[in-house]
């Protein structure tokens, strides 16, 4: 996972950023969640730490589709739709 860079000479920075993005994406899990209304802190956390592709306010709560870090899956397991 080593990437050689020189920030002073601006060498290898594109490769560095690509590698960081690749490593972060590898740790993400695609989910569909239904959060009850009033769980604003969880919704904020998903937006901050994940990538939301769809958010819809339905009768039962907020339907959220996107990717979240793997470590959040267990914490949010009760809200998983599929």
PDB file of N, CA, C and O in Angstrom:
ATOM      1  N   UNK A   1       0.811  -1.203   0.000  1.00  0.00           N
ATOM      2  CA  UNK A   1       0.000   0.000   0.000  1.00  0.00           C
ATOM      3  C   UNK A   1       0.854   1.266   0.000  1.00  0.00           C
ATOM      4  O   UNK A   1       0.345   2.336   0.240  1.00  0.00           O
ATOM      5  N   UNK A   2       2.135   1.132  -0.246  1.00  0.00           N
ATOM      6  CA  UNK A   2       3.024   2.287  -0.234  1.00  0.00           C
ATOM      7  C   UNK A   2       2.856   3.102  -1.510  1.00  0.00           C
ATOM      8  O   UNK A   2       2.701   2.564  -2.602  1.00  0.00           O
ATOM      9  N   UNK A   3       2.857   4.409  -1.339  1.00  0.00           N
ATOM     10  CA  UNK A   3       2.820   5.337  -2.460  1.00  0.00           C
ATOM     11  C   UNK A   3       3.903   6.371  -2.202  1.00  0.00           C
ATOM     12  O   UNK A   3       3.925   7.001  -1.154  1.00  0.00           O
ATOM     13  N   UNK A   4       4.794   6.528  -3.132  1.00  0.00           N
ATOM     14  CA  UNK A   4       5.896   7.461  -2.964  1.00  0.00           C
ATOM     15  C   UNK A   4       5.509   8.821  -3.524  1.00  0.00           C
ATOM     16  O   UNK A   4       5.050   8.932  -4.660  1.00  0.00           O
ATOM     17  N   UNK A   5       5.710   9.857  -2.689  1.00  0.00           N
ATOM     18  CA  UNK A   5       5.342  11.211  -3.095  1.00  0.00           C
ATOM     19  C   UNK A   5       6.436  12.196  -2.708  1.00  0.00           C
ATOM     20  O   UNK A   5       7.282  11.911  -1.854  1.00  0.00           O
ATOM     21  N   UNK A   6       6.379  13.328  -3.326  1.00  0.00           N
ATOM     22  CA  UNK A   6       7.178  14.481  -2.917  1.00  0.00           C
ATOM     23  C   UNK A   6       6.236  15.670  -2.956  1.00  0.00           C
ATOM     24  O   UNK A   6       5.901  16.167  -4.045  1.00  0.00           O
ATOM     25  N   UNK A   7       5.775  16.102  -1.798  1.00  0.00           N
ATOM     26  CA  UNK A   7       4.855  17.237  -1.738  1.00  0.00           C
ATOM     27  C   UNK A   7       5.564  18.502  -2.202  1.00  0.00           C
ATOM     28  O   UNK A   7       4.962  19.347  -2.862  1.00  0.00           O
ATOM     29  N   UNK A   8       6.842  18.630  -1.881  1.00  0.00           N
ATOM     30  CA  UNK A   8       7.604  19.812  -2.273  1.00  0.00           C
ATOM     31  C   UNK A   8       7.708  19.921  -3.795  1.00  0.00           C
ATOM     32  O   UNK A   8       7.616  21.007  -4.355  1.00  0.00           O
ATOM     33  N   UNK A   9       7.889  18.782  -4.450  1.00  0.00           N
ATOM     34  CA  UNK A   9       8.031  18.782  -5.906  1.00  0.00           C
ATOM     35  C   UNK A   9       6.728  18.406  -6.609  1.00  0.00           C
ATOM     36  O   UNK A   9       6.697  18.295  -7.841  1.00  0.00           O
ATOM     37  N   UNK A  10       5.677  18.148  -5.825  1.00  0.00           N
ATOM     38  CA  UNK A  10       4.357  17.800  -6.342  1.00  0.00           C
ATOM     39  C   UNK A  10       4.415  16.565  -7.240  1.00  0.00           C
ATOM     40  O   UNK A  10       3.804  16.514  -8.300  1.00  0.00           O
ATOM     41  N   UNK A  11       5.153  15.578  -6.798  1.00  0.00           N
ATOM     42  CA  UNK A  11       5.297  14.326  -7.542  1.00  0.00           C
ATOM     43  C   UNK A  11       4.529  13.230  -6.807  1.00  0.00           C
ATOM     44  O   UNK A  11       4.663  13.061  -5.600  1.00  0.00           O
ATOM     45  N   UNK A  12       3.707  12.501  -7.536  1.00  0.00           N
ATOM     46  CA  UNK A  12       3.004  11.353  -6.982  1.00  0.00           C
ATOM     47  C   UNK A  12       1.754  11.669  -6.190  1.00  0.00           C
ATOM     48  O   UNK A  12       1.152  10.769  -5.597  1.00  0.00           O
ATOM     49  N   UNK A  13       1.337  12.934  -6.168  1.00  0.00           N
ATOM     50  CA  UNK A  13       0.167  13.299  -5.360  1.00  0.00           C
ATOM     51  C   UNK A  13      -1.125  12.696  -5.915  1.00  0.00           C
ATOM     52  O   UNK A  13      -1.990  12.279  -5.140  1.00  0.00           O
ATOM     53  N   UNK A  14      -1.263  12.639  -7.238  1.00  0.00           N
ATOM     54  CA  UNK A  14      -2.471  12.032  -7.822  1.00  0.00           C
ATOM     55  C   UNK A  14      -2.586  10.568  -7.415  1.00  0.00           C
ATOM     56  O   UNK A  14      -3.664  10.095  -7.052  1.00  0.00           O
ATOM     57  N   UNK A  15      -1.473   9.858  -7.455  1.00  0.00           N
ATOM     58  CA  UNK A  15      -1.465   8.455  -7.046  1.00  0.00           C
ATOM     59  C   UNK A  15      -1.779   8.294  -5.574  1.00  0.00           C
ATOM     60  O   UNK A  15      -2.480   7.363  -5.166  1.00  0.00           O
ATOM     61  N   UNK A  16      -1.266   9.214  -4.764  1.00  0.00           N
ATOM     62  CA  UNK A  16      -1.527   9.186  -3.325  1.00  0.00           C
ATOM     63  C   UNK A  16      -3.019   9.353  -3.043  1.00  0.00           C
ATOM     64  O   UNK A  16      -3.612   8.577  -2.302  1.00  0.00           O
ATOM     65  N   UNK A  17      -3.624  10.371  -3.654  1.00  0.00           N
ATOM     66  CA  UNK A  17      -5.049  10.621  -3.423  1.00  0.00           C
ATOM     67  C   UNK A  17      -5.909   9.481  -3.965  1.00  0.00           C
ATOM     68  O   UNK A  17      -6.919   9.121  -3.362  1.00  0.00           O
ATOM     69  N   UNK A  18      -5.525   8.906  -5.069  1.00  0.00           N
ATOM     70  CA  UNK A  18      -6.253   7.759  -5.618  1.00  0.00           C
ATOM     71  C   UNK A  18      -6.182   6.577  -4.656  1.00  0.00           C
ATOM     72  O   UNK A  18      -7.174   5.869  -4.442  1.00  0.00           O
ATOM     73  N   UNK A  19      -5.023   6.342  -4.062  1.00  0.00           N
ATOM     74  CA  UNK A  19      -4.852   5.230  -3.119  1.00  0.00           C
ATOM     75  C   UNK A  19      -5.682   5.459  -1.862  1.00  0.00           C
ATOM     76  O   UNK A  19      -6.328   4.530  -1.345  1.00  0.00           O
ATOM     77  N   UNK A  20      -5.695   6.675  -1.340  1.00  0.00           N
ATOM     78  CA  UNK A  20      -6.497   6.992  -0.156  1.00  0.00           C
ATOM     79  C   UNK A  20      -7.972   6.752  -0.454  1.00  0.00           C
ATOM     80  O   UNK A  20      -8.684   6.123   0.335  1.00  0.00           O
ATOM     81  N   UNK A  21      -8.419   7.219  -1.612  1.00  0.00           N
ATOM     82  CA  UNK A  21      -9.817   7.022  -1.996  1.00  0.00           C
ATOM     83  C   UNK A  21     -10.146   5.531  -2.134  1.00  0.00           C
ATOM     84  O   UNK A  21     -11.205   5.075  -1.703  1.00  0.00           O
ATOM     85  N   UNK A  22      -9.245   4.774  -2.703  1.00  0.00           N
ATOM     86  CA  UNK A  22      -9.437   3.327  -2.870  1.00  0.00           C
ATOM     87  C   UNK A  22      -9.550   2.627  -1.517  1.00  0.00           C
ATOM     88  O   UNK A  22     -10.430   1.784  -1.312  1.00  0.00           O
ATOM     89  N   UNK A  23      -8.684   2.986  -0.577  1.00  0.00           N
ATOM     90  CA  UNK A  23      -8.706   2.352   0.741  1.00  0.00           C
ATOM     91  C   UNK A  23      -9.966   2.712   1.519  1.00  0.00           C
ATOM     92  O   UNK A  23     -10.544   1.867   2.208  1.00  0.00           O
ATOM     93  N   UNK A  24     -10.399   3.957   1.397  1.00  0.00           N
ATOM     94  CA  UNK A  24     -11.624   4.365   2.082  1.00  0.00           C
ATOM     95  C   UNK A  24     -12.846   3.659   1.485  1.00  0.00           C
ATOM     96  O   UNK A  24     -13.724   3.210   2.216  1.00  0.00           O
ATOM     97  N   UNK A  25     -12.895   3.551   0.173  1.00  0.00           N
ATOM     98  CA  UNK A  25     -14.033   2.897  -0.494  1.00  0.00           C
ATOM     99  C   UNK A  25     -14.105   1.419  -0.157  1.00  0.00           C
ATOM    100  O   UNK A  25     -15.192   0.847  -0.055  1.00  0.00           O
ATOM    101  N   UNK A  26     -12.960   0.775   0.044  1.00  0.00           N
ATOM    102  CA  UNK A  26     -12.933  -0.653   0.347  1.00  0.00           C
ATOM    103  C   UNK A  26     -13.572  -0.953   1.699  1.00  0.00           C
ATOM    104  O   UNK A  26     -14.033  -2.061   1.946  1.00  0.00           O
ATOM    105  N   UNK A  27     -13.634   0.037   2.565  1.00  0.00           N
ATOM    106  CA  UNK A  27     -14.172  -0.142   3.911  1.00  0.00           C
ATOM    107  C   UNK A  27     -15.649   0.260   3.993  1.00  0.00           C
ATOM    108  O   UNK A  27     -16.226   0.289   5.061  1.00  0.00           O
ATOM    109  N   UNK A  28     -16.275   0.575   2.860  1.00  0.00           N
ATOM    110  CA  UNK A  28     -17.656   1.031   2.858  1.00  0.00           C
ATOM    111  C   UNK A  28     -18.604  -0.116   2.476  1.00  0.00           C
ATOM    112  O   UNK A  28     -18.264  -0.970   1.671  1.00  0.00           O
ATOM    113  N   UNK A  29     -19.795  -0.081   3.067  1.00  0.00           N
ATOM    114  CA  UNK A  29     -20.814  -1.113   2.829  1.00  0.00           C
ATOM    115  C   UNK A  29     -22.076  -0.425   2.316  1.00  0.00           C
ATOM    116  O   UNK A  29     -22.549   0.556   2.907  1.00  0.00           O
ATOM    117  N   UNK A  30     -22.622  -0.950   1.223  1.00  0.00           N
ATOM    118  CA  UNK A  30     -23.849  -0.387   0.666  1.00  0.00           C
ATOM    119  C   UNK A  30     -25.044  -0.851   1.497  1.00  0.00           C
ATOM    120  O   UNK A  30     -25.178  -2.043   1.793  1.00  0.00           O
ATOM    121  N   UNK A  31     -25.896   0.098   1.872  1.00  0.00           N
ATOM    122  CA  UNK A  31     -27.033  -0.217   2.745  1.00  0.00           C
ATOM    123  C   UNK A  31     -28.276   0.561   2.325  1.00  0.00           C
ATOM    124  O   UNK A  31     -28.191   1.570   1.635  1.00  0.00           O
ATOM    125  N   UNK A  32     -29.414   0.049   2.784  1.00  0.00           N
ATOM    126  CA  UNK A  32     -30.680   0.776   2.750  1.00  0.00           C
ATOM    127  C   UNK A  32     -31.173   0.750   4.193  1.00  0.00           C
ATOM    128  O   UNK A  32     -31.321  -0.314   4.791  1.00  0.00           O
ATOM    129  N   UNK A  33     -31.411   1.931   4.743  1.00  0.00           N
ATOM    130  CA  UNK A  33     -31.815   2.055   6.146  1.00  0.00           C
ATOM    131  C   UNK A  33     -33.137   2.806   6.243  1.00  0.00           C
ATOM    132  O   UNK A  33     -33.428   3.674   5.424  1.00  0.00           O
ATOM    133  N   UNK A  34     -33.915   2.474   7.259  1.00  0.00           N
ATOM    134  CA  UNK A  34     -35.095   3.255   7.590  1.00  0.00           C
ATOM    135  C   UNK A  34     -34.907   3.736   9.027  1.00  0.00           C
ATOM    136  O   UNK A  34     -35.015   2.958   9.974  1.00  0.00           O
ATOM    137  N   UNK A  35     -34.609   5.023   9.159  1.00  0.00           N
ATOM    138  CA  UNK A  35     -34.389   5.606  10.477  1.00  0.00           C
ATOM    139  C   UNK A  35     -35.680   6.229  10.983  1.00  0.00           C
ATOM    140  O   UNK A  35     -36.328   6.980  10.251  1.00  0.00           O
ATOM    141  N   UNK A  36     -36.056   5.938  12.216  1.00  0.00           N
ATOM    142  CA  UNK A  36     -37.255   6.570  12.775  1.00  0.00           C
ATOM    143  C   UNK A  36     -37.042   8.087  12.889  1.00  0.00           C
ATOM    144  O   UNK A  36     -35.916   8.555  13.064  1.00  0.00           O
ATOM    145  N   UNK A  37     -38.113   8.834  12.772  1.00  0.00           N
ATOM    146  CA  UNK A  37     -38.020  10.276  12.986  1.00  0.00           C
ATOM    147  C   UNK A  37     -37.483  10.521  14.394  1.00  0.00           C
ATOM    148  O   UNK A  37     -37.756   9.767  15.321  1.00  0.00           O
ATOM    149  N   UNK A  38     -36.700  11.546  14.551  1.00  0.00           N
ATOM    150  CA  UNK A  38     -36.115  11.860  15.848  1.00  0.00           C
ATOM    151  C   UNK A  38     -34.702  11.325  16.009  1.00  0.00           C
ATOM    152  O   UNK A  38     -34.044  11.598  17.004  1.00  0.00           O
ATOM    153  N   UNK A  39     -34.222  10.555  15.057  1.00  0.00           N
ATOM    154  CA  UNK A  39     -32.854  10.015  15.120  1.00  0.00           C
ATOM    155  C   UNK A  39     -31.920  10.867  14.263  1.00  0.00           C
ATOM    156  O   UNK A  39     -31.131  10.383  13.470  1.00  0.00           O
ATOM    157  N   UNK A  40     -32.028  12.174  14.436  1.00  0.00           N
ATOM    158  CA  UNK A  40     -31.276  13.134  13.635  1.00  0.00           C
ATOM    159  C   UNK A  40     -29.772  12.951  13.767  1.00  0.00           C
ATOM    160  O   UNK A  40     -29.033  13.137  12.802  1.00  0.00           O
ATOM    161  N   UNK A  41     -29.313  12.589  14.957  1.00  0.00           N
ATOM    162  CA  UNK A  41     -27.873  12.406  15.170  1.00  0.00           C
ATOM    163  C   UNK A  41     -27.332  11.266  14.308  1.00  0.00           C
ATOM    164  O   UNK A  41     -26.243  11.373  13.740  1.00  0.00           O
ATOM    165  N   UNK A  42     -28.103  10.180  14.191  1.00  0.00           N
ATOM    166  CA  UNK A  42     -27.683   9.067  13.339  1.00  0.00           C
ATOM    167  C   UNK A  42     -27.667   9.472  11.866  1.00  0.00           C
ATOM    168  O   UNK A  42     -26.738   9.126  11.134  1.00  0.00           O
ATOM    169  N   UNK A  43     -28.675  10.201  11.452  1.00  0.00           N
ATOM    170  CA  UNK A  43     -28.728  10.653  10.059  1.00  0.00           C
ATOM    171  C   UNK A  43     -27.541  11.569   9.758  1.00  0.00           C
ATOM    172  O   UNK A  43     -26.904  11.442   8.720  1.00  0.00           O
ATOM    173  N   UNK A  44     -27.225  12.447  10.681  1.00  0.00           N
ATOM    174  CA  UNK A  44     -26.065  13.337  10.528  1.00  0.00           C
ATOM    175  C   UNK A  44     -24.771  12.530  10.435  1.00  0.00           C
ATOM    176  O   UNK A  44     -23.906  12.800   9.612  1.00  0.00           O
ATOM    177  N   UNK A  45     -24.647  11.514  11.287  1.00  0.00           N
ATOM    178  CA  UNK A  45     -23.459  10.657  11.295  1.00  0.00           C
ATOM    179  C   UNK A  45     -23.295   9.924   9.959  1.00  0.00           C
ATOM    180  O   UNK A  45     -22.194   9.808   9.434  1.00  0.00           O
ATOM    181  N   UNK A  46     -24.400   9.453   9.412  1.00  0.00           N
ATOM    182  CA  UNK A  46     -24.358   8.766   8.114  1.00  0.00           C
ATOM    183  C   UNK A  46     -23.887   9.728   7.027  1.00  0.00           C
ATOM    184  O   UNK A  46     -23.054   9.384   6.195  1.00  0.00           O
ATOM    185  N   UNK A  47     -24.400  10.953   7.048  1.00  0.00           N
ATOM    186  CA  UNK A  47     -23.980  11.950   6.063  1.00  0.00           C
ATOM    187  C   UNK A  47     -22.502  12.312   6.227  1.00  0.00           C
ATOM    188  O   UNK A  47     -21.798  12.500   5.234  1.00  0.00           O
ATOM    189  N   UNK A  48     -22.035  12.415   7.460  1.00  0.00           N
ATOM    190  CA  UNK A  48     -20.656  12.814   7.706  1.00  0.00           C
ATOM    191  C   UNK A  48     -19.655  11.712   7.393  1.00  0.00           C
ATOM    192  O   UNK A  48     -18.592  11.972   6.847  1.00  0.00           O
ATOM    193  N   UNK A  49     -19.994  10.480   7.734  1.00  0.00           N
ATOM    194  CA  UNK A  49     -19.042   9.386   7.590  1.00  0.00           C
ATOM    195  C   UNK A  49     -19.284   8.523   6.357  1.00  0.00           C
ATOM    196  O   UNK A  49     -18.419   7.747   5.974  1.00  0.00           O
ATOM    197  N   UNK A  50     -20.449   8.665   5.758  1.00  0.00           N
ATOM    198  CA  UNK A  50     -20.792   7.823   4.616  1.00  0.00           C
ATOM    199  C   UNK A  50     -21.036   8.629   3.367  1.00  0.00           C
ATOM    200  O   UNK A  50     -20.618   9.783   3.252  1.00  0.00           O
ATOM    201  N   UNK A  51     -21.738   8.003   2.457  1.00  0.00           N
ATOM    202  CA  UNK A  51     -22.083   8.619   1.182  1.00  0.00           C
ATOM    203  C   UNK A  51     -23.542   8.300   0.895  1.00  0.00           C
ATOM    204  O   UNK A  51     -23.889   7.153   0.621  1.00  0.00           O
ATOM    205  N   UNK A  52     -24.402   9.288   0.991  1.00  0.00           N
ATOM    206  CA  UNK A  52     -25.839   9.100   0.804  1.00  0.00           C
ATOM    207  C   UNK A  52     -26.194   9.346  -0.659  1.00  0.00           C
ATOM    208  O   UNK A  52     -25.890  10.398  -1.211  1.00  0.00           O
ATOM    209  N   UNK A  53     -26.819   8.342  -1.282  1.00  0.00           N
ATOM    210  CA  UNK A  53     -27.229   8.477  -2.684  1.00  0.00           C
ATOM    211  C   UNK A  53     -28.720   8.798  -2.820  1.00  0.00           C
ATOM    212  O   UNK A  53     -29.152   9.304  -3.851  1.00  0.00           O
ATOM    213  N   UNK A  54     -29.496   8.494  -1.777  1.00  0.00           N
ATOM    214  CA  UNK A  54     -30.937   8.762  -1.808  1.00  0.00           C
ATOM    215  C   UNK A  54     -31.433   8.933  -0.383  1.00  0.00           C
ATOM    216  O   UNK A  54     -31.076   8.166   0.511  1.00  0.00           O
ATOM    217  N   UNK A  55     -32.248   9.937  -0.180  1.00  0.00           N
ATOM    218  CA  UNK A  55     -32.864  10.176   1.126  1.00  0.00           C
ATOM    219  C   UNK A  55     -34.318  10.568   0.876  1.00  0.00           C
ATOM    220  O   UNK A  55     -34.598  11.470   0.089  1.00  0.00           O
ATOM    221  N   UNK A  56     -35.222   9.838   1.535  1.00  0.00           N
ATOM    222  CA  UNK A  56     -36.649  10.065   1.304  1.00  0.00           C
ATOM    223  C   UNK A  56     -37.386  10.015   2.638  1.00  0.00           C
ATOM    224  O   UNK A  56     -37.187   9.101   3.443  1.00  0.00           O
ATOM    225  N   UNK A  57     -38.242  10.997   2.845  1.00  0.00           N
ATOM    226  CA  UNK A  57     -39.042  11.038   4.069  1.00  0.00           C
ATOM    227  C   UNK A  57     -40.351  10.319   3.800  1.00  0.00           C
ATOM    228  O   UNK A  57     -41.154  10.746   2.969  1.00  0.00           O
ATOM    229  N   UNK A  58     -40.541   9.177   4.484  1.00  0.00           N
ATOM    230  CA  UNK A  58     -41.734   8.358   4.323  1.00  0.00           C
ATOM    231  C   UNK A  58     -42.478   8.318   5.653  1.00  0.00           C
ATOM    232  O   UNK A  58     -41.979   8.808   6.670  1.00  0.00           O
ATOM    233  N   UNK A  59     -43.642   7.709   5.652  1.00  0.00           N
ATOM    234  CA  UNK A  59     -44.477   7.678   6.860  1.00  0.00           C
ATOM    235  C   UNK A  59     -43.759   7.068   8.068  1.00  0.00           C
ATOM    236  O   UNK A  59     -43.887   7.545   9.185  1.00  0.00           O
ATOM    237  N   UNK A  60     -42.966   6.012   7.829  1.00  0.00           N
ATOM    238  CA  UNK A  60     -42.319   5.288   8.921  1.00  0.00           C
ATOM    239  C   UNK A  60     -41.002   5.927   9.391  1.00  0.00           C
ATOM    240  O   UNK A  60     -40.423   5.492  10.371  1.00  0.00           O
ATOM    241  N   UNK A  61     -40.507   6.900   8.649  1.00  0.00           N
ATOM    242  CA  UNK A  61     -39.240   7.528   9.022  1.00  0.00           C
ATOM    243  C   UNK A  61     -38.495   7.997   7.785  1.00  0.00           C
ATOM    244  O   UNK A  61     -39.087   8.273   6.750  1.00  0.00           O
ATOM    245  N   UNK A  62     -37.177   8.050   7.902  1.00  0.00           N
ATOM    246  CA  UNK A  62     -36.339   8.517   6.794  1.00  0.00           C
ATOM    247  C   UNK A  62     -35.685   7.306   6.134  1.00  0.00           C
ATOM    248  O   UNK A  62     -34.972   6.541   6.787  1.00  0.00           O
ATOM    249  N   UNK A  63     -35.951   7.125   4.853  1.00  0.00           N
ATOM    250  CA  UNK A  63     -35.353   6.049   4.073  1.00  0.00           C
ATOM    251  C   UNK A  63     -34.044   6.575   3.502  1.00  0.00           C
ATOM    252  O   UNK A  63     -34.033   7.604   2.816  1.00  0.00           O
ATOM    253  N   UNK A  64     -32.947   5.886   3.809  1.00  0.00           N
ATOM    254  CA  UNK A  64     -31.619   6.334   3.388  1.00  0.00           C
ATOM    255  C   UNK A  64     -30.936   5.206   2.621  1.00  0.00           C
ATOM    256  O   UNK A  64     -30.863   4.081   3.105  1.00  0.00           O
ATOM    257  N   UNK A  65     -30.451   5.528   1.415  1.00  0.00           N
ATOM    258  CA  UNK A  65     -29.659   4.578   0.633  1.00  0.00           C
ATOM    259  C   UNK A  65     -28.279   5.177   0.452  1.00  0.00           C
ATOM    260  O   UNK A  65     -28.139   6.378   0.226  1.00  0.00           O
ATOM    261  N   UNK A  66     -27.268   4.335   0.553  1.00  0.00           N
ATOM    262  CA  UNK A  66     -25.913   4.815   0.354  1.00  0.00           C
ATOM    263  C   UNK A  66     -24.886   3.843   0.889  1.00  0.00           C
ATOM    264  O   UNK A  66     -25.172   2.656   1.043  1.00  0.00           O
ATOM    265  N   UNK A  67     -23.710   4.370   1.174  1.00  0.00           N
ATOM    266  CA  UNK A  67     -22.622   3.557   1.711  1.00  0.00           C
ATOM    267  C   UNK A  67     -22.189   4.130   3.048  1.00  0.00           C
ATOM    268  O   UNK A  67     -22.110   5.347   3.216  1.00  0.00           O
ATOM    269  N   UNK A  68     -21.939   3.207   3.988  1.00  0.00           N
ATOM    270  CA  UNK A  68     -21.469   3.608   5.310  1.00  0.00           C
ATOM    271  C   UNK A  68     -20.221   2.810   5.657  1.00  0.00           C
ATOM    272  O   UNK A  68     -20.018   1.716   5.131  1.00  0.00           O
ATOM    273  N   UNK A  69     -19.398   3.335   6.558  1.00  0.00           N
ATOM    274  CA  UNK A  69     -18.228   2.566   6.992  1.00  0.00           C
ATOM    275  C   UNK A  69     -18.666   1.253   7.629  1.00  0.00           C
ATOM    276  O   UNK A  69     -19.689   1.185   8.328  1.00  0.00           O
ATOM    277  N   UNK A  70     -17.900   0.205   7.384  1.00  0.00           N
ATOM    278  CA  UNK A  70     -18.246  -1.134   7.882  1.00  0.00           C
ATOM    279  C   UNK A  70     -18.475  -1.149   9.390  1.00  0.00           C
ATOM    280  O   UNK A  70     -19.348  -1.865   9.877  1.00  0.00           O
ATOM    281  N   UNK A  71     -17.733  -0.344  10.134  1.00  0.00           N
ATOM    282  CA  UNK A  71     -17.886  -0.363  11.597  1.00  0.00           C
ATOM    283  C   UNK A  71     -19.238   0.171  12.059  1.00  0.00           C
ATOM    284  O   UNK A  71     -19.666  -0.088  13.180  1.00  0.00           O
ATOM    285  N   UNK A  72     -19.965   0.882  11.205  1.00  0.00           N
ATOM    286  CA  UNK A  72     -21.286   1.392  11.574  1.00  0.00           C
ATOM    287  C   UNK A  72     -22.410   0.392  11.317  1.00  0.00           C
ATOM    288  O   UNK A  72     -23.503   0.551  11.838  1.00  0.00           O
ATOM    289  N   UNK A  73     -22.141  -0.636  10.522  1.00  0.00           N
ATOM    290  CA  UNK A  73     -23.194  -1.588  10.155  1.00  0.00           C
ATOM    291  C   UNK A  73     -23.798  -2.236  11.395  1.00  0.00           C
ATOM    292  O   UNK A  73     -25.022  -2.336  11.521  1.00  0.00           O
ATOM    293  N   UNK A  74     -22.983  -2.672  12.316  1.00  0.00           N
ATOM    294  CA  UNK A  74     -23.487  -3.313  13.537  1.00  0.00           C
ATOM    295  C   UNK A  74     -24.349  -2.348  14.349  1.00  0.00           C
ATOM    296  O   UNK A  74     -25.410  -2.710  14.840  1.00  0.00           O
ATOM    297  N   UNK A  75     -23.877  -1.107  14.465  1.00  0.00           N
ATOM    298  CA  UNK A  75     -24.613  -0.098  15.226  1.00  0.00           C
ATOM    299  C   UNK A  75     -25.977   0.220  14.596  1.00  0.00           C
ATOM    300  O   UNK A  75     -26.944   0.498  15.302  1.00  0.00           O
ATOM    301  N   UNK A  76     -26.053   0.153  13.265  1.00  0.00           N
ATOM    302  CA  UNK A  76     -27.271   0.509  12.561  1.00  0.00           C
ATOM    303  C   UNK A  76     -28.079  -0.704  12.085  1.00  0.00           C
ATOM    304  O   UNK A  76     -29.065  -0.562  11.365  1.00  0.00           O
ATOM    305  N   UNK A  77     -27.686  -1.889  12.508  1.00  0.00           N
ATOM    306  CA  UNK A  77     -28.294  -3.137  12.041  1.00  0.00           C
ATOM    307  C   UNK A  77     -29.814  -3.165  12.212  1.00  0.00           C
ATOM    308  O   UNK A  77     -30.541  -3.650  11.349  1.00  0.00           O
ATOM    309  N   UNK A  78     -30.323  -2.622  13.300  1.00  0.00           N
ATOM    310  CA  UNK A  78     -31.767  -2.640  13.556  1.00  0.00           C
ATOM    311  C   UNK A  78     -32.554  -1.791  12.579  1.00  0.00           C
ATOM    312  O   UNK A  78     -33.771  -1.927  12.468  1.00  0.00           O
ATOM    313  N   UNK A  79     -31.868  -0.923  11.827  1.00  0.00           N
ATOM    314  CA  UNK A  79     -32.534  -0.047  10.877  1.00  0.00           C
ATOM    315  C   UNK A  79     -32.373  -0.516   9.424  1.00  0.00           C
ATOM    316  O   UNK A  79     -32.897   0.119   8.511  1.00  0.00           O
ATOM    317  N   UNK A  80     -31.648  -1.631   9.208  1.00  0.00           N
ATOM    318  CA  UNK A  80     -31.430  -2.134   7.857  1.00  0.00           C
ATOM    319  C   UNK A  80     -32.740  -2.590   7.233  1.00  0.00           C
ATOM    320  O   UNK A  80     -33.523  -3.295   7.855  1.00  0.00           O
ATOM    321  N   UNK A  81     -32.962  -2.207   5.986  1.00  0.00           N
ATOM    322  CA  UNK A  81     -34.151  -2.619   5.242  1.00  0.00           C
ATOM    323  C   UNK A  81     -33.816  -3.855   4.424  1.00  0.00           C
ATOM    324  O   UNK A  81     -34.574  -4.787   4.347  1.00  0.00           O
ATOM    325  N   UNK A  82     -32.648  -3.861   3.795  1.00  0.00           N
ATOM    326  CA  UNK A  82     -32.191  -5.015   3.019  1.00  0.00           C
ATOM    327  C   UNK A  82     -30.705  -4.945   2.866  1.00  0.00           C
ATOM    328  O   UNK A  82     -30.068  -3.995   3.087  1.00  0.00           O
TER     329      UNK A  82
END
